[in-house]
Short mmCIF file of C-alpha atoms and ligand atoms in Angstrom, two decimals:
data_model
loop_
_atom_site.label_atom_id
_atom_site.label_comp_id
_atom_site.label_asym_id
_atom_site.label_seq_id
_atom_site.Cartn_x
_atom_site.Cartn_y
_atom_site.Cartn_z
CA MET L 1 87.96 103.61 78.51
CA LYS L 2 88.59 103.66 82.28
CA ASN L 3 88.32 106.91 84.22
CA LEU L 4 90.94 108.13 86.69
CA VAL L 5 90.48 110.90 89.28
CA LEU L 6 93.31 112.16 91.47
CA LEU L 7 93.11 114.01 94.79
CA ILE L 8 95.83 116.29 96.11
CA SER L 9 96.52 118.70 98.95
CA GLY L 10 99.96 120.07 98.11
CA ARG L 11 103.07 119.71 95.98
CA GLY L 12 101.77 117.05 93.61
CA SER L 13 104.96 115.17 92.82
CA ASN L 14 103.18 111.81 92.98
CA LEU L 15 100.44 113.25 90.77
CA GLN L 16 103.16 114.25 88.32
CA SER L 17 104.71 110.77 88.36
CA ILE L 18 101.33 109.20 87.52
CA LEU L 19 100.44 111.68 84.77
CA GLN L 20 103.93 111.30 83.31
CA ALA L 21 103.76 107.50 83.32
CA GLU L 22 100.27 107.54 81.83
CA ARG L 23 101.43 109.84 79.06
CA GLU L 24 104.63 107.93 78.31
CA ALA L 25 103.12 104.45 78.25
CA ALA L 26 99.70 105.45 76.85
CA TRP L 27 97.63 103.55 79.41
CA GLY L 28 94.52 104.34 77.42
CA VAL L 29 92.69 105.88 80.37
CA CYS L 30 90.79 109.11 80.68
CA VAL L 31 92.17 111.37 83.42
CA ARG L 32 88.88 113.00 84.37
CA GLY L 33 90.20 115.47 86.89
CA VAL L 34 92.42 116.53 89.75
CA ILE L 35 90.68 117.75 92.89
CA SER L 36 92.41 119.65 95.67
CA ASN L 37 91.12 120.54 99.11
CA ARG L 38 93.45 123.56 99.09
CA ALA L 39 93.32 126.39 96.53
CA ASP L 40 97.07 127.02 96.92
CA ALA L 41 98.19 123.44 96.18
CA ALA L 42 101.13 123.54 93.78
CA GLY L 43 99.88 120.28 92.31
CA LEU L 44 97.06 122.18 90.61
CA ASP L 45 99.69 123.72 88.32
CA VAL L 46 101.06 120.24 87.62
CA ALA L 47 97.58 119.12 86.54
CA ARG L 48 97.12 122.19 84.33
CA ALA L 49 100.50 121.59 82.69
CA PHE L 50 99.20 118.17 81.65
CA GLY L 51 95.92 119.68 80.45
CA VAL L 52 93.91 117.91 83.15
CA PRO L 53 90.79 119.69 84.49
CA THR L 54 91.09 120.84 88.10
CA GLN L 55 88.63 121.62 90.85
CA VAL L 56 89.09 122.96 94.37
CA ILE L 57 86.80 121.80 97.15
CA ALA L 58 88.15 123.58 100.20
CA HIS L 59 87.53 121.65 103.40
CA ALA L 60 87.65 124.98 105.25
CA ASP L 61 84.38 125.98 103.54
CA PHE L 62 82.43 123.19 105.24
CA PRO L 63 81.11 123.03 108.81
CA ASN L 64 82.33 119.49 109.48
CA ARG L 65 84.01 116.42 107.98
CA GLU L 66 80.74 114.78 106.94
CA ALA L 67 79.66 117.82 104.92
CA PHE L 68 83.05 118.06 103.21
CA ASP L 69 83.12 114.33 102.45
CA GLN L 70 79.60 114.51 101.03
CA ALA L 71 80.42 117.43 98.71
CA LEU L 72 83.66 115.79 97.62
CA ALA L 73 81.89 112.49 96.96
CA GLU L 74 79.27 114.16 94.76
CA VAL L 75 81.88 115.90 92.64
CA ILE L 76 83.91 112.71 92.29
CA ALA L 77 80.86 110.55 91.49
CA ALA L 78 79.95 112.93 88.65
CA LEU L 79 83.33 112.12 87.08
CA GLU L 80 82.41 108.39 87.07
CA PRO L 81 85.84 107.21 88.27
CA ASP L 82 87.06 103.63 88.04
CA VAL L 83 90.01 104.56 90.26
CA ILE L 84 90.54 107.49 92.64
CA ALA L 85 94.21 107.95 93.52
CA LEU L 86 95.09 109.94 96.62
CA CYS L 87 98.34 111.76 95.89
CA GLY L 88 99.36 113.44 99.11
CA PHE L 89 95.72 114.10 99.99
CA MET L 90 95.97 115.09 103.64
CA ARG L 91 92.36 114.78 104.84
CA VAL L 92 91.04 111.69 106.57
CA LEU L 93 88.04 110.39 104.64
CA GLY L 94 85.10 109.12 106.67
CA ALA L 95 83.59 105.64 106.49
CA ALA L 96 80.63 106.70 104.34
CA PHE L 97 83.00 108.11 101.70
CA VAL L 98 85.32 105.10 101.82
CA ASP L 99 82.43 102.64 101.58
CA ARG L 100 80.93 104.48 98.61
CA PHE L 101 84.15 104.12 96.62
CA ALA L 102 85.40 100.85 98.12
CA GLY L 103 87.91 99.02 95.95
CA ARG L 104 88.47 102.08 93.79
CA LEU L 105 90.35 104.25 96.32
CA VAL L 106 94.12 103.94 96.40
CA ASN L 107 96.65 105.83 98.51
CA ILE L 108 100.39 106.23 98.86
CA HIS L 109 101.78 106.48 102.36
CA PRO L 110 105.37 107.40 103.25
CA SER L 111 106.23 104.42 105.46
CA LEU L 112 106.42 100.66 105.37
CA LEU L 113 102.90 100.01 106.64
CA PRO L 114 101.70 98.82 109.08
CA ALA L 115 104.58 100.74 110.70
CA PHE L 116 104.19 104.50 111.13
CA THR L 117 100.61 105.21 110.17
CA GLY L 118 99.60 108.87 110.38
CA LEU L 119 101.86 111.90 110.18
CA ARG L 120 105.61 112.71 110.64
CA THR L 121 106.54 109.25 109.38
CA HIS L 122 110.17 110.05 108.53
CA ALA L 123 110.94 111.78 111.84
CA ARG L 124 109.29 108.93 113.73
CA ALA L 125 111.27 106.32 111.79
CA LEU L 126 114.47 108.10 112.85
CA GLU L 127 113.29 108.38 116.46
CA GLU L 128 112.53 104.64 116.54
CA GLY L 129 115.94 103.82 115.07
CA VAL L 130 114.65 101.57 112.29
CA LYS L 131 117.27 100.58 109.71
CA TRP L 132 114.82 100.36 106.84
CA HIS L 133 112.04 102.75 105.93
CA GLY L 134 109.98 103.21 102.77
CA ALA L 135 106.65 103.72 101.11
CA THR L 136 103.43 101.77 100.67
CA VAL L 137 100.66 101.85 98.06
CA HIS L 138 97.45 100.49 99.51
CA LEU L 139 93.73 100.37 98.96
CA VAL L 140 91.91 102.69 101.33
CA SER L 141 89.77 101.10 104.01
CA SER L 142 87.95 102.83 106.84
CA ALA L 143 90.84 101.99 109.22
CA LEU L 144 93.42 104.77 108.79
CA ASP L 145 96.40 103.73 106.62
CA HIS L 146 95.36 100.09 106.85
CA GLY L 147 94.05 98.54 103.65
CA PRO L 148 95.27 95.79 101.30
CA ILE L 149 98.84 96.54 100.23
CA LEU L 150 99.48 96.78 96.48
CA ALA L 151 103.18 97.74 96.50
CA GLN L 152 106.00 98.62 98.86
CA ALA L 153 109.56 99.83 98.48
CA ALA L 154 112.20 99.98 101.19
CA VAL L 155 115.20 102.27 101.54
CA PRO L 156 118.04 101.99 104.05
CA VAL L 157 118.20 104.54 106.86
CA LEU L 158 121.68 106.06 106.76
CA ASP L 159 123.68 107.28 109.74
CA ALA L 160 123.67 110.85 108.47
CA ASP L 161 119.96 110.94 107.64
CA THR L 162 117.68 113.74 108.72
CA ALA L 163 113.92 113.56 108.25
CA GLU L 164 114.41 115.61 105.09
CA THR L 165 117.09 113.43 103.47
CA LEU L 166 115.15 110.30 104.36
CA ALA L 167 111.93 111.78 102.95
CA ALA L 168 113.70 112.62 99.70
CA ARG L 169 115.02 109.06 99.33
CA VAL L 170 111.58 107.59 100.06
CA LEU L 171 109.90 110.00 97.63
CA LEU L 172 111.96 108.67 94.73
CA GLU L 173 110.61 105.22 95.54
CA GLU L 174 107.06 106.58 95.79
CA HIS L 175 107.35 107.89 92.26
CA ARG L 176 108.59 104.49 91.09
CA ILE L 177 105.95 102.26 92.70
CA TYR L 178 102.76 104.35 92.59
CA PRO L 179 102.15 104.62 88.81
CA PRO L 180 102.29 100.87 88.05
CA ALA L 181 100.03 100.11 91.02
CA VAL L 182 97.44 102.64 89.81
CA ARG L 183 97.69 101.20 86.34
CA ALA L 184 97.17 97.65 87.62
CA LEU L 185 94.04 98.74 89.47
CA LEU L 186 92.70 100.51 86.37
CA GLU L 187 93.35 97.43 84.26
CA GLY L 188 91.66 95.07 86.72
CA ARG L 189 94.85 93.11 87.38
CA VAL L 190 94.58 93.23 91.18
CA GLN L 191 93.24 90.17 92.99
CA ILE L 192 92.36 90.77 96.66
CA ASP L 193 92.21 88.14 99.37
CA GLY L 194 91.68 89.75 102.78
CA LEU L 195 94.62 92.09 103.24
CA ARG L 196 96.72 90.19 100.68
CA THR L 197 96.81 91.13 97.03
CA ARG L 198 98.20 89.59 93.89
CA ILE L 199 98.89 91.67 90.81
CA ARG L 200 99.05 90.10 87.38
CA PRO L 201 101.71 91.62 85.08
CA ALA L 202 100.67 94.10 82.41
CA SER L 203 100.22 92.67 78.93
CA ASP L 204 103.24 94.69 77.74
CA SER L 205 105.38 93.63 80.72
CA PRO L 206 108.68 91.85 79.94
CA LEU L 207 107.91 89.36 82.77
C1 GAR R 301 104.04 112.07 99.81
O1 GAR R 301 105.23 111.76 100.47
C2 GAR R 301 102.95 111.09 100.22
O2 GAR R 301 103.42 109.79 100.47
C3 GAR R 301 102.44 111.72 101.49
O3 GAR R 301 102.44 113.09 101.23
C4 GAR R 301 103.47 113.40 100.29
C5 GAR R 301 102.84 114.17 99.17
O4 GAR R 301 103.80 114.60 98.26
N1 GAR R 301 101.15 111.23 101.85
C6 GAR R 301 100.74 111.07 103.10
O5 GAR R 301 101.42 111.35 104.06
C7 GAR R 301 99.34 110.51 103.22
N2 GAR R 301 99.07 110.11 104.56
P1 GAR R 301 103.38 115.01 96.80
O6 GAR R 301 102.26 116.05 96.94
O7 GAR R 301 104.63 115.63 96.23
O8 GAR R 301 102.93 113.79 96.06
#
């Protein structure tokens, strides 16, 4: 059985979408744990509601990024993960961490990468006047928000949009595209060629 570990910093709605999908479709994976870098993350309650073990590794307890990354890596490694899914995990992970778990680290980002890496993606999309915005699931590389793309979904930007209404429309798409991408990675259905990926359909897919 494959092992899944999920990292959060806050609300945990993407975490919920993955745990829900895993439960409904019986992926046959072991969800080894949810780790938060903040003790007050609401997503910890989401994990508990699904009976998933939680741990808090507070970045504020460490003198620098390297020390935090090292402690986080040791805890994760002990869970023997096949996939580590970042679900709104808001700390930049250093190269040593990323290299250690290369190919197993997956992230969801609230923009159509490579546009709008970093923070405030919805506000910046509005400022730039783009007509389409969206979300991206990608493998994590040591370049921030720039790894092989597994899935994307676009939404139109509407005249009346605020950053909040746009974020809400994108979030629905995040919840739709992230679980199947995580599942594909767990099931070894992702073929990577540079920054391009191909995903074979699941065995129970109607395709
Ligand atoms: C999501 O919109 C996710 O795409 C974003 O944080 C939010 C977390 O929400 N992630 C990033 O910005 C990563 N750079 P959630 O806690 O409800 O899943």
